[in-house]
Amino acid sequence: MTDINEELSKLQLELRRGIVVLAVLSQLGTPQYGYSLVQRLADLGMEIEEGTLYPLLRRLASQGLLESDWELSESRPRKYYRISPAGRAVYDALVADWNETVEVMAGILGGNSHE
Amino acid sequence: MSDLVERYLYQVGRYLPKAERAEIQAELRSLIQDQLDHRGQGSASVQDVAAVLQALGSPLKMARSYGAEQYLVGPTLYPAMRRVLRTGLYVIPLVVVVVKVIVALTATNPTLVGLFFDVVFTSVQALLVFIGVLVGIFALLERSDTDLSQFKEKTWNPLDLPATVEAGKVQDEVATDLAGNVFALLILLYFLVVGGLTLNFNLADPGDVIPVPLAWLLTVIGAHLGRIGVIVLVLRRGRWSLGAALGFTLLDVISAVGGYFVIARPGYDLLVGALPWLTTIPLISWGPIAISAFVVLLGLLGGLDRLIKLGVFRTDQASPPPFNIPTTGSR
């Protein structure tokens, strides 16, 4: 029999996947490097594993949603990410979706859940 | 300390595409250093480094997160490759049998056993080469700049969906098989009673009977009884099982081999006895072997078809997601 906790972890991961993208896009109005973004999101209550976030930033950049630049003037080279104009448009659409989903789910979970 | 980081980055790099390797490694190096600075305030211990790397995940996992999972043949091309592969699995053994029979007919001293093993070994060899070459071609296509959009799923219309086959067609095929086997069994039993092969179906006067080897006749009758048993089982269950499919194929092959001794060879003798001029046709004496080999092949292909329908070779059994998250405009 499948371990229920393992299944729960998978479902939670699935549920979080899209939310993490939204959270990341929301914080990149100002340029951030990977670790500063991890900390910023953690301060706001969202813990993200570095191993998940760093590849995600690169993927979003390759999709044109983020812009990136190496900053060489600091103590060590760092790659900074910020939201691109296309990313901004996608972010706005996602926020609208998110608000709608939250509203729908509130109705579903609040009204017709298990008694 | 930095040695451990470099060892980690090297291992991650092994799984990354060459074009992106250096930049991803540079970025990871910088990010790991940021984490170490945060932990150790500039003097991170080996334990700190190990803990940071542990949290990042194994090099393979990290490389995979960067989308570095590479396919020999990806999901876009795989269905097309499978279609070609499936066709080849049917066609190649058939071509081998035809070629080998022709070669054997022109040989000076061919034997049936030799021909059988030659066909089996050559078929296996040809199939392995075919599979290797096919996968190689598709792997090259996967890595080329070819526009793969033509292989992607076309816009589909639900109204074009074909009728379901499992419930209806399979039952029809099985019922036809049952009728054929019962009919053949009756004829074989007649041959058993009259003691051999004859075309005069009259128990009181069977005419000229060509004797057939009793052991082979009983073998073929047994194979028919076995097939009838399997068919009845399949009809009762409403579906093929792997055991039934394999058993049926084995009985098909046994029946076809026995058919050479019981039907094809004596039938040829009967025919040549009646029409002696037939022997003047070149290679005619190889007719019984060729026909029997073809029947064996048909049995094997039928078995392969059943296994394919059973999904034995299916590797893409993707399970649907447990639920769909509402998307834009879902209300």
Short mmCIF file of C-alpha atoms in Angstrom, two decimals:
data_model
loop_
_atom_site.label_atom_id
_atom_site.label_comp_id
_atom_site.label_asym_id
_atom_site.label_seq_id
_atom_site.Cartn_x
_atom_site.Cartn_y
_atom_site.Cartn_z
CA MET A 1 0.00 0.00 0.00
CA THR A 2 1.29 3.45 -0.86
CA ASP A 3 2.44 5.53 2.04
CA ILE A 4 -0.20 8.22 2.53
CA ASN A 5 2.40 10.73 3.67
CA GLU A 6 4.34 10.23 0.47
CA GLU A 7 1.18 10.83 -1.56
CA LEU A 8 0.43 13.92 0.51
CA SER A 9 3.93 15.28 -0.16
CA LYS A 10 3.44 14.79 -3.90
CA LEU A 11 0.08 16.55 -3.84
CA GLN A 12 1.47 19.42 -1.78
CA LEU A 13 4.35 19.75 -4.22
CA GLU A 14 1.91 19.85 -7.12
CA LEU A 15 -0.24 22.43 -5.36
CA ARG A 16 2.77 24.63 -4.62
CA ARG A 17 4.40 24.47 -8.04
CA GLY A 18 2.42 27.24 -9.70
CA ILE A 19 2.23 29.31 -6.56
CA VAL A 20 6.02 29.46 -6.32
CA VAL A 21 6.22 30.95 -9.81
CA LEU A 22 3.69 33.60 -8.85
CA ALA A 23 5.55 34.37 -5.64
CA VAL A 24 8.88 34.66 -7.45
CA LEU A 25 7.49 36.96 -10.14
CA SER A 26 5.90 39.12 -7.47
CA GLN A 27 9.28 39.83 -5.84
CA LEU A 28 11.33 40.63 -8.89
CA GLY A 29 10.12 44.15 -9.54
CA THR A 30 13.51 45.02 -8.08
CA PRO A 31 16.57 42.98 -9.11
CA GLN A 32 17.42 40.07 -6.81
CA TYR A 33 20.05 37.34 -6.88
CA GLY A 34 19.10 33.79 -6.00
CA TYR A 35 19.97 33.69 -2.34
CA SER A 36 18.57 37.16 -1.58
CA LEU A 37 15.29 36.05 -3.14
CA VAL A 38 15.23 32.87 -1.05
CA GLN A 39 15.66 34.95 2.08
CA ARG A 40 13.16 37.57 1.03
CA LEU A 41 10.49 34.95 0.39
CA ALA A 42 11.36 33.20 3.65
CA ASP A 43 10.93 36.49 5.51
CA LEU A 44 7.50 36.77 3.93
CA GLY A 45 6.64 33.24 5.11
CA MET A 46 7.37 31.18 2.02
CA GLU A 47 10.19 28.69 2.40
CA ILE A 48 11.60 27.53 -0.93
CA GLU A 49 14.45 25.08 -1.32
CA GLU A 50 17.42 26.61 -3.08
CA GLY A 51 17.64 23.55 -5.29
CA THR A 52 14.16 24.35 -6.55
CA LEU A 53 14.45 28.11 -6.85
CA TYR A 54 17.75 28.47 -8.73
CA PRO A 55 16.73 26.29 -11.68
CA LEU A 56 13.29 27.96 -11.67
CA LEU A 57 14.86 31.40 -12.08
CA ARG A 58 16.86 30.18 -15.04
CA ARG A 59 13.78 28.57 -16.59
CA LEU A 60 11.69 31.71 -16.21
CA ALA A 61 14.53 33.70 -17.79
CA SER A 62 14.71 31.29 -20.72
CA GLN A 63 10.94 31.72 -21.14
CA GLY A 64 11.47 35.48 -21.39
CA LEU A 65 9.60 36.25 -18.17
CA LEU A 66 12.75 37.41 -16.38
CA GLU A 67 15.81 39.37 -17.42
CA SER A 68 19.17 38.60 -15.94
CA ASP A 69 22.57 40.26 -15.67
CA TRP A 70 25.83 39.34 -14.06
CA GLU A 71 26.85 41.98 -11.52
CA LEU A 72 30.62 42.06 -11.38
CA SER A 73 31.21 45.06 -9.13
CA GLU A 74 30.46 43.24 -5.86
CA SER A 75 32.74 41.01 -3.76
CA ARG A 76 31.92 38.13 -6.07
CA PRO A 77 30.05 37.90 -9.38
CA ARG A 78 26.32 37.51 -8.85
CA LYS A 79 23.53 36.97 -11.30
CA TYR A 80 20.61 39.34 -10.73
CA TYR A 81 17.12 38.66 -11.99
CA ARG A 82 14.28 41.10 -12.54
CA ILE A 83 10.89 40.77 -14.15
CA SER A 84 10.74 41.55 -17.89
CA PRO A 85 7.90 43.46 -19.60
CA ALA A 86 6.55 40.14 -20.87
CA GLY A 87 6.89 38.71 -17.37
CA ARG A 88 4.95 41.67 -15.99
CA ALA A 89 2.06 40.99 -18.36
CA VAL A 90 2.09 37.29 -17.45
CA TYR A 91 2.28 38.17 -13.77
CA ASP A 92 -0.76 40.46 -14.00
CA ALA A 93 -2.75 37.74 -15.74
CA LEU A 94 -1.65 35.17 -13.17
CA VAL A 95 -2.64 37.44 -10.31
CA ALA A 96 -6.11 37.84 -11.83
CA ASP A 97 -6.34 34.05 -12.16
CA TRP A 98 -5.11 33.58 -8.64
CA ASN A 99 -7.69 35.97 -7.19
CA GLU A 100 -10.43 34.25 -9.13
CA THR A 101 -9.22 30.81 -8.01
CA VAL A 102 -9.03 31.88 -4.39
CA GLU A 103 -12.59 33.15 -4.60
CA VAL A 104 -13.85 29.97 -6.27
CA MET A 105 -11.99 27.69 -3.87
CA ALA A 106 -13.23 29.65 -0.88
CA GLY A 107 -16.76 28.97 -2.07
CA ILE A 108 -16.03 25.30 -2.74
CA LEU A 109 -14.14 24.58 0.46
CA GLY A 110 -16.31 26.78 2.62
CA GLY A 111 -19.71 25.78 1.27
CA ASN A 112 -19.63 22.18 0.09
CA SER A 113 -16.68 20.50 1.76
CA HIS A 114 -17.11 17.46 4.00
CA GLU A 115 -19.93 18.81 6.18
CA MET B 1 36.17 23.61 1.58
CA SER B 2 36.09 25.15 -1.89
CA ASP B 3 37.41 21.82 -3.14
CA LEU B 4 34.15 20.18 -2.07
CA VAL B 5 32.12 22.85 -3.86
CA GLU B 6 34.17 22.41 -7.01
CA ARG B 7 33.76 18.65 -6.82
CA TYR B 8 29.99 19.16 -6.52
CA LEU B 9 29.89 21.61 -9.45
CA TYR B 10 31.97 19.26 -11.56
CA GLN B 11 29.54 16.43 -10.94
CA VAL B 12 26.52 18.66 -11.70
CA GLY B 13 28.26 19.78 -14.89
CA ARG B 14 28.62 16.20 -16.07
CA TYR B 15 24.85 16.00 -16.49
CA LEU B 16 24.37 19.45 -18.03
CA PRO B 17 24.34 20.30 -21.74
CA LYS B 18 27.74 21.66 -22.75
CA ALA B 19 26.28 24.97 -23.96
CA GLU B 20 24.87 25.84 -20.54
CA ARG B 21 27.35 24.08 -18.30
CA ALA B 22 29.80 26.89 -17.57
CA GLU B 23 27.16 29.51 -16.80
CA ILE B 24 25.07 27.27 -14.55
CA GLN B 25 28.20 26.21 -12.70
CA ALA B 26 29.24 29.86 -12.24
CA GLU B 27 25.81 30.82 -10.95
CA LEU B 28 25.64 27.83 -8.60
CA ARG B 29 29.13 28.60 -7.31
CA SER B 30 28.05 32.15 -6.48
CA LEU B 31 24.80 31.01 -4.85
CA ILE B 32 26.52 28.34 -2.76
CA GLN B 33 29.03 30.94 -1.61
CA ASP B 34 26.17 33.25 -0.59
CA GLN B 35 24.69 30.46 1.52
CA LEU B 36 28.05 29.66 3.08
CA ASP B 37 28.65 33.33 3.90
CA HIS B 38 25.29 33.42 5.59
CA ARG B 39 26.08 30.33 7.66
CA GLY B 40 29.70 30.77 8.57
CA GLN B 41 30.28 34.48 8.23
CA GLY B 42 33.15 33.88 5.80
CA SER B 43 34.79 30.88 7.48
CA ALA B 44 32.53 27.97 6.65
CA SER B 45 33.64 24.55 7.83
CA VAL B 46 33.57 21.40 5.75
CA GLN B 47 30.44 20.41 7.67
CA ASP B 48 28.78 23.70 6.64
CA VAL B 49 29.66 23.08 2.99
CA ALA B 50 28.40 19.52 3.20
CA ALA B 51 25.14 20.72 4.78
CA VAL B 52 24.59 23.33 2.05
CA LEU B 53 25.30 20.81 -0.71
CA GLN B 54 23.08 18.26 1.00
CA ALA B 55 20.22 20.77 1.00
CA LEU B 56 20.76 21.50 -2.70
CA GLY B 57 20.37 17.83 -3.52
CA SER B 58 22.50 15.30 -5.37
CA PRO B 59 24.34 16.52 -8.48
CA LEU B 60 22.03 14.47 -10.69
CA LYS B 61 18.93 15.88 -9.02
CA MET B 62 20.26 19.41 -9.30
CA ALA B 63 21.13 18.96 -12.97
CA ARG B 64 17.67 17.50 -13.61
CA SER B 65 16.11 20.55 -11.98
CA TYR B 66 17.84 22.60 -14.64
CA GLY B 67 15.95 20.61 -17.24
CA ALA B 68 19.02 18.58 -18.10
CA GLU B 69 17.11 15.34 -18.36
CA GLN B 70 17.87 14.21 -21.88
CA TYR B 71 16.06 11.73 -24.02
CA LEU B 72 17.51 9.45 -26.60
CA VAL B 73 14.15 9.78 -28.33
CA GLY B 74 11.78 12.29 -26.72
CA PRO B 75 8.03 12.11 -26.22
CA THR B 76 7.30 14.03 -29.45
CA LEU B 77 9.02 11.52 -31.71
CA TYR B 78 8.45 8.38 -29.65
CA PRO B 79 4.95 7.53 -30.98
CA ALA B 80 6.17 7.84 -34.59
CA MET B 81 9.16 5.63 -33.82
CA ARG B 82 6.91 3.07 -32.18
CA ARG B 83 4.67 2.96 -35.26
CA VAL B 84 7.63 2.28 -37.54
CA LEU B 85 9.02 -0.26 -35.06
CA ARG B 86 5.72 -2.09 -34.93
CA THR B 87 5.50 -2.28 -38.72
CA GLY B 88 9.07 -3.58 -38.86
CA LEU B 89 8.30 -6.29 -36.32
CA TYR B 90 5.71 -7.64 -38.74
CA VAL B 91 7.44 -7.06 -42.05
CA ILE B 92 11.04 -8.04 -41.34
CA PRO B 93 10.44 -11.68 -40.26
CA LEU B 94 8.13 -12.06 -43.27
CA VAL B 95 10.82 -10.77 -45.63
CA VAL B 96 13.40 -13.03 -43.99
CA VAL B 97 11.19 -16.10 -44.43
CA VAL B 98 10.54 -15.32 -48.10
CA VAL B 99 14.22 -14.65 -48.83
CA LYS B 100 15.45 -17.68 -46.89
CA VAL B 101 12.94 -20.03 -48.49
CA ILE B 102 13.99 -18.82 -51.94
CA VAL B 103 17.65 -19.24 -51.01
CA ALA B 104 16.98 -22.72 -49.60
CA LEU B 105 15.08 -23.74 -52.73
CA THR B 106 18.10 -22.93 -54.85
CA ALA B 107 20.60 -24.59 -52.46
CA THR B 108 22.04 -28.00 -53.29
CA ASN B 109 21.24 -29.85 -50.08
CA PRO B 110 18.86 -27.89 -47.87
CA THR B 111 17.16 -29.33 -44.78
CA LEU B 112 13.97 -28.29 -43.07
CA VAL B 113 15.63 -28.01 -39.64
CA GLY B 114 18.44 -25.95 -41.12
CA LEU B 115 15.95 -23.66 -42.81
CA PHE B 116 13.97 -23.24 -39.58
CA PHE B 117 16.98 -22.25 -37.48
CA ASP B 118 18.35 -20.08 -40.27
CA VAL B 119 15.04 -18.19 -40.44
CA VAL B 120 14.85 -17.77 -36.64
CA PHE B 121 18.45 -16.58 -36.21
CA THR B 122 18.39 -14.31 -39.24
CA SER B 123 15.05 -12.79 -38.13
CA VAL B 124 16.41 -12.05 -34.66
CA GLN B 125 19.59 -10.60 -36.14
CA ALA B 126 17.69 -8.50 -38.69
CA LEU B 127 15.27 -7.23 -36.02
CA LEU B 128 18.13 -6.21 -33.72
CA VAL B 129 19.85 -4.33 -36.53
CA PHE B 130 16.54 -2.75 -37.54
CA ILE B 131 15.79 -1.61 -33.98
CA GLY B 132 19.32 -0.24 -33.57
CA VAL B 133 19.28 1.67 -36.86
CA LEU B 134 15.75 2.97 -36.26
CA VAL B 135 16.55 4.25 -32.77
CA GLY B 136 19.74 5.79 -34.15
CA ILE B 137 17.85 7.63 -36.88
CA PHE B 138 15.23 8.94 -34.45
CA ALA B 139 17.92 9.93 -31.94
CA LEU B 140 19.67 11.94 -34.66
CA LEU B 141 16.34 13.49 -35.65
CA GLU B 142 15.76 14.38 -31.99
CA ARG B 143 19.08 16.21 -31.90
CA SER B 144 18.81 17.86 -35.29
CA ASP B 145 17.19 21.22 -35.94
CA THR B 146 14.31 19.51 -37.75
CA ASP B 147 10.92 21.06 -37.11
CA LEU B 148 9.20 18.38 -35.05
CA SER B 149 5.78 20.05 -35.07
CA GLN B 150 4.50 17.62 -37.72
CA PHE B 151 4.91 14.78 -35.22
CA LYS B 152 2.93 16.53 -32.54
CA GLU B 153 -0.68 15.71 -31.94
CA LYS B 154 -2.90 17.33 -34.52
CA THR B 155 -6.03 19.19 -33.59
CA TRP B 156 -8.47 16.43 -32.95
CA ASN B 157 -12.19 16.11 -33.26
CA PRO B 158 -14.00 13.92 -30.74
CA LEU B 159 -16.45 12.94 -33.47
CA ASP B 160 -13.58 11.27 -35.38
CA LEU B 161 -12.84 8.90 -32.52
CA PRO B 162 -12.91 5.28 -33.75
CA ALA B 163 -15.27 2.76 -32.24
CA THR B 164 -13.98 0.83 -29.24
CA VAL B 165 -12.47 -2.47 -30.29
CA GLU B 166 -11.64 -4.33 -27.10
CA ALA B 167 -15.17 -5.27 -26.17
CA GLY B 168 -16.60 -5.99 -29.64
CA LYS B 169 -13.99 -6.77 -32.24
CA VAL B 170 -11.87 -9.01 -30.08
CA GLN B 171 -14.92 -11.08 -29.23
CA ASP B 172 -15.79 -11.36 -32.92
CA GLU B 173 -12.27 -12.48 -33.79
CA VAL B 174 -12.28 -15.04 -31.02
CA ALA B 175 -15.67 -16.36 -32.09
CA THR B 176 -14.38 -16.74 -35.67
CA ASP B 177 -11.31 -18.55 -34.32
CA LEU B 178 -13.58 -20.88 -32.36
CA ALA B 179 -15.66 -21.75 -35.41
CA GLY B 180 -12.53 -22.36 -37.52
CA ASN B 181 -10.93 -24.59 -34.90
CA VAL B 182 -14.05 -26.67 -34.35
CA PHE B 183 -14.45 -27.16 -38.10
CA ALA B 184 -10.77 -28.12 -38.51
CA LEU B 185 -11.02 -30.48 -35.52
CA LEU B 186 -13.94 -32.31 -37.11
CA ILE B 187 -11.95 -32.83 -40.31
CA LEU B 188 -8.90 -34.00 -38.34
CA LEU B 189 -11.05 -36.44 -36.39
CA TYR B 190 -12.37 -37.75 -39.70
CA PHE B 191 -8.77 -38.30 -40.87
CA LEU B 192 -8.09 -40.12 -37.60
CA VAL B 193 -11.05 -42.42 -38.09
CA VAL B 194 -10.28 -43.28 -41.73
CA GLY B 195 -6.55 -43.56 -41.00
CA GLY B 196 -5.15 -40.79 -43.15
CA LEU B 197 -5.66 -37.99 -45.58
CA THR B 198 -8.42 -38.06 -48.13
CA LEU B 199 -10.62 -35.61 -49.91
CA ASN B 200 -13.56 -38.02 -50.00
CA PHE B 201 -15.58 -37.12 -46.91
CA ASN B 202 -17.63 -40.27 -46.65
CA LEU B 203 -17.09 -42.65 -43.75
CA ALA B 204 -18.54 -45.57 -45.70
CA ASP B 205 -16.23 -44.93 -48.64
CA PRO B 206 -13.27 -42.69 -47.88
CA GLY B 207 -11.63 -43.50 -51.21
CA ASP B 208 -7.83 -43.53 -51.52
CA VAL B 209 -6.38 -42.69 -48.11
CA ILE B 210 -2.85 -41.38 -47.83
CA PRO B 211 -1.46 -42.48 -44.48
CA VAL B 212 -0.20 -39.76 -42.14
CA PRO B 213 2.05 -40.11 -39.07
CA LEU B 214 -0.34 -40.93 -36.22
CA ALA B 215 1.75 -39.13 -33.59
CA TRP B 216 1.65 -35.88 -35.56
CA LEU B 217 -2.05 -36.27 -36.29
CA LEU B 218 -2.75 -36.68 -32.57
CA THR B 219 -0.47 -33.71 -31.83
CA VAL B 220 -2.40 -31.48 -34.21
CA ILE B 221 -5.74 -32.70 -32.82
CA GLY B 222 -4.44 -31.94 -29.31
CA ALA B 223 -3.34 -28.46 -30.38
CA HIS B 224 -6.80 -27.78 -31.81
CA LEU B 225 -8.48 -29.03 -28.62
CA GLY B 226 -6.12 -26.81 -26.63
CA ARG B 227 -6.93 -23.76 -28.75
CA ILE B 228 -10.65 -24.41 -28.40
CA GLY B 229 -10.14 -24.59 -24.63
CA VAL B 230 -8.24 -21.28 -24.60
CA ILE B 231 -10.91 -19.61 -26.76
CA VAL B 232 -13.70 -20.79 -24.47
CA LEU B 233 -11.73 -19.44 -21.53
CA VAL B 234 -11.18 -16.08 -23.25
CA LEU B 235 -14.85 -15.84 -24.21
CA ARG B 236 -15.87 -16.54 -20.60
CA ARG B 237 -13.46 -13.94 -19.24
CA GLY B 238 -14.25 -11.46 -22.02
CA ARG B 239 -10.56 -10.61 -22.45
CA TRP B 240 -7.18 -12.09 -23.27
CA SER B 241 -4.69 -12.68 -20.49
CA LEU B 242 -0.94 -12.90 -21.05
CA GLY B 243 -0.95 -16.63 -20.31
CA ALA B 244 -3.83 -17.30 -22.70
CA ALA B 245 -2.19 -15.23 -25.45
CA LEU B 246 1.17 -17.00 -25.09
CA GLY B 247 -0.46 -20.43 -24.77
CA PHE B 248 -2.59 -19.85 -27.86
CA THR B 249 0.46 -18.79 -29.87
CA LEU B 250 2.40 -21.87 -28.75
CA LEU B 251 -0.50 -24.10 -29.80
CA ASP B 252 -0.65 -22.22 -33.13
CA VAL B 253 3.01 -22.98 -33.78
CA ILE B 254 2.70 -26.64 -32.71
CA SER B 255 -0.34 -27.01 -34.92
CA ALA B 256 1.43 -25.40 -37.87
CA VAL B 257 4.52 -27.63 -37.51
CA GLY B 258 2.29 -30.70 -37.18
CA GLY B 259 0.32 -29.43 -40.15
CA TYR B 260 3.38 -29.96 -42.32
CA PHE B 261 3.43 -33.71 -41.59
CA VAL B 262 -0.32 -34.19 -41.46
CA ILE B 263 -1.62 -31.90 -44.21
CA ALA B 264 1.01 -30.16 -46.30
CA ARG B 265 3.34 -33.10 -47.05
CA PRO B 266 0.66 -35.80 -47.59
CA GLY B 267 -1.47 -33.21 -49.39
CA TYR B 268 1.41 -32.53 -51.76
CA ASP B 269 1.86 -36.30 -52.32
CA LEU B 270 -1.86 -36.60 -52.97
CA LEU B 271 -1.77 -33.74 -55.44
CA VAL B 272 1.34 -34.93 -57.26
CA GLY B 273 -0.06 -38.48 -57.36
CA ALA B 274 -3.18 -37.13 -59.06
CA LEU B 275 -1.37 -34.64 -61.30
CA PRO B 276 2.16 -35.96 -62.03
CA TRP B 277 2.93 -33.10 -64.43
CA LEU B 278 3.08 -30.81 -61.38
CA THR B 279 6.57 -32.13 -60.62
CA THR B 280 7.86 -30.41 -63.73
CA ILE B 281 7.24 -27.01 -62.06
CA PRO B 282 10.56 -25.77 -60.68
CA LEU B 283 10.88 -25.79 -56.88
CA ILE B 284 7.39 -27.25 -56.46
CA SER B 285 8.69 -29.85 -53.98
CA TRP B 286 9.44 -27.00 -51.56
CA GLY B 287 5.82 -25.94 -51.57
CA PRO B 288 4.80 -27.85 -48.41
CA ILE B 289 7.71 -26.42 -46.41
CA ALA B 290 7.08 -22.90 -47.64
CA ILE B 291 3.38 -23.12 -46.80
CA SER B 292 4.07 -24.57 -43.34
CA ALA B 293 6.73 -21.94 -42.61
CA PHE B 294 4.26 -19.27 -43.64
CA VAL B 295 1.60 -20.72 -41.33
CA VAL B 296 4.13 -20.79 -38.44
CA LEU B 297 4.92 -17.16 -39.17
CA LEU B 298 1.22 -16.24 -39.25
CA GLY B 299 0.82 -17.92 -35.85
CA LEU B 300 3.74 -15.93 -34.42
CA LEU B 301 2.48 -12.67 -35.89
CA GLY B 302 -1.00 -13.37 -34.51
CA GLY B 303 0.60 -13.93 -31.11
CA LEU B 304 2.58 -10.71 -31.41
CA ASP B 305 -0.60 -8.85 -32.34
CA ARG B 306 -2.38 -10.20 -29.25
CA LEU B 307 0.54 -9.18 -27.05
CA ILE B 308 0.56 -5.68 -28.56
CA LYS B 309 -3.20 -5.36 -27.99
CA LEU B 310 -2.65 -6.53 -24.42
CA GLY B 311 -0.22 -3.65 -24.01
CA VAL B 312 2.74 -5.90 -23.13
CA PHE B 313 5.11 -3.62 -25.07
CA ARG B 314 3.52 -0.40 -23.88
CA THR B 315 5.89 1.87 -22.00
CA ASP B 316 3.99 5.11 -21.96
CA GLN B 317 1.26 4.30 -19.46
CA ALA B 318 0.94 7.85 -18.20
CA SER B 319 -1.52 8.10 -15.35
CA PRO B 320 -3.80 11.12 -15.40
CA PRO B 321 -3.27 13.74 -12.73
CA PRO B 322 -5.49 13.25 -9.70
CA PHE B 323 -7.24 16.54 -10.36
CA ASN B 324 -7.08 19.61 -12.54
CA ILE B 325 -6.45 23.03 -11.11
CA PRO B 326 -9.03 25.48 -12.48
CA THR B 327 -7.56 27.56 -15.30
CA THR B 328 -8.46 30.95 -16.73
CA GLY B 329 -12.13 31.37 -17.46
CA SER B 330 -13.10 28.13 -15.77
CA ARG B 331 -16.20 29.65 -14.40
#
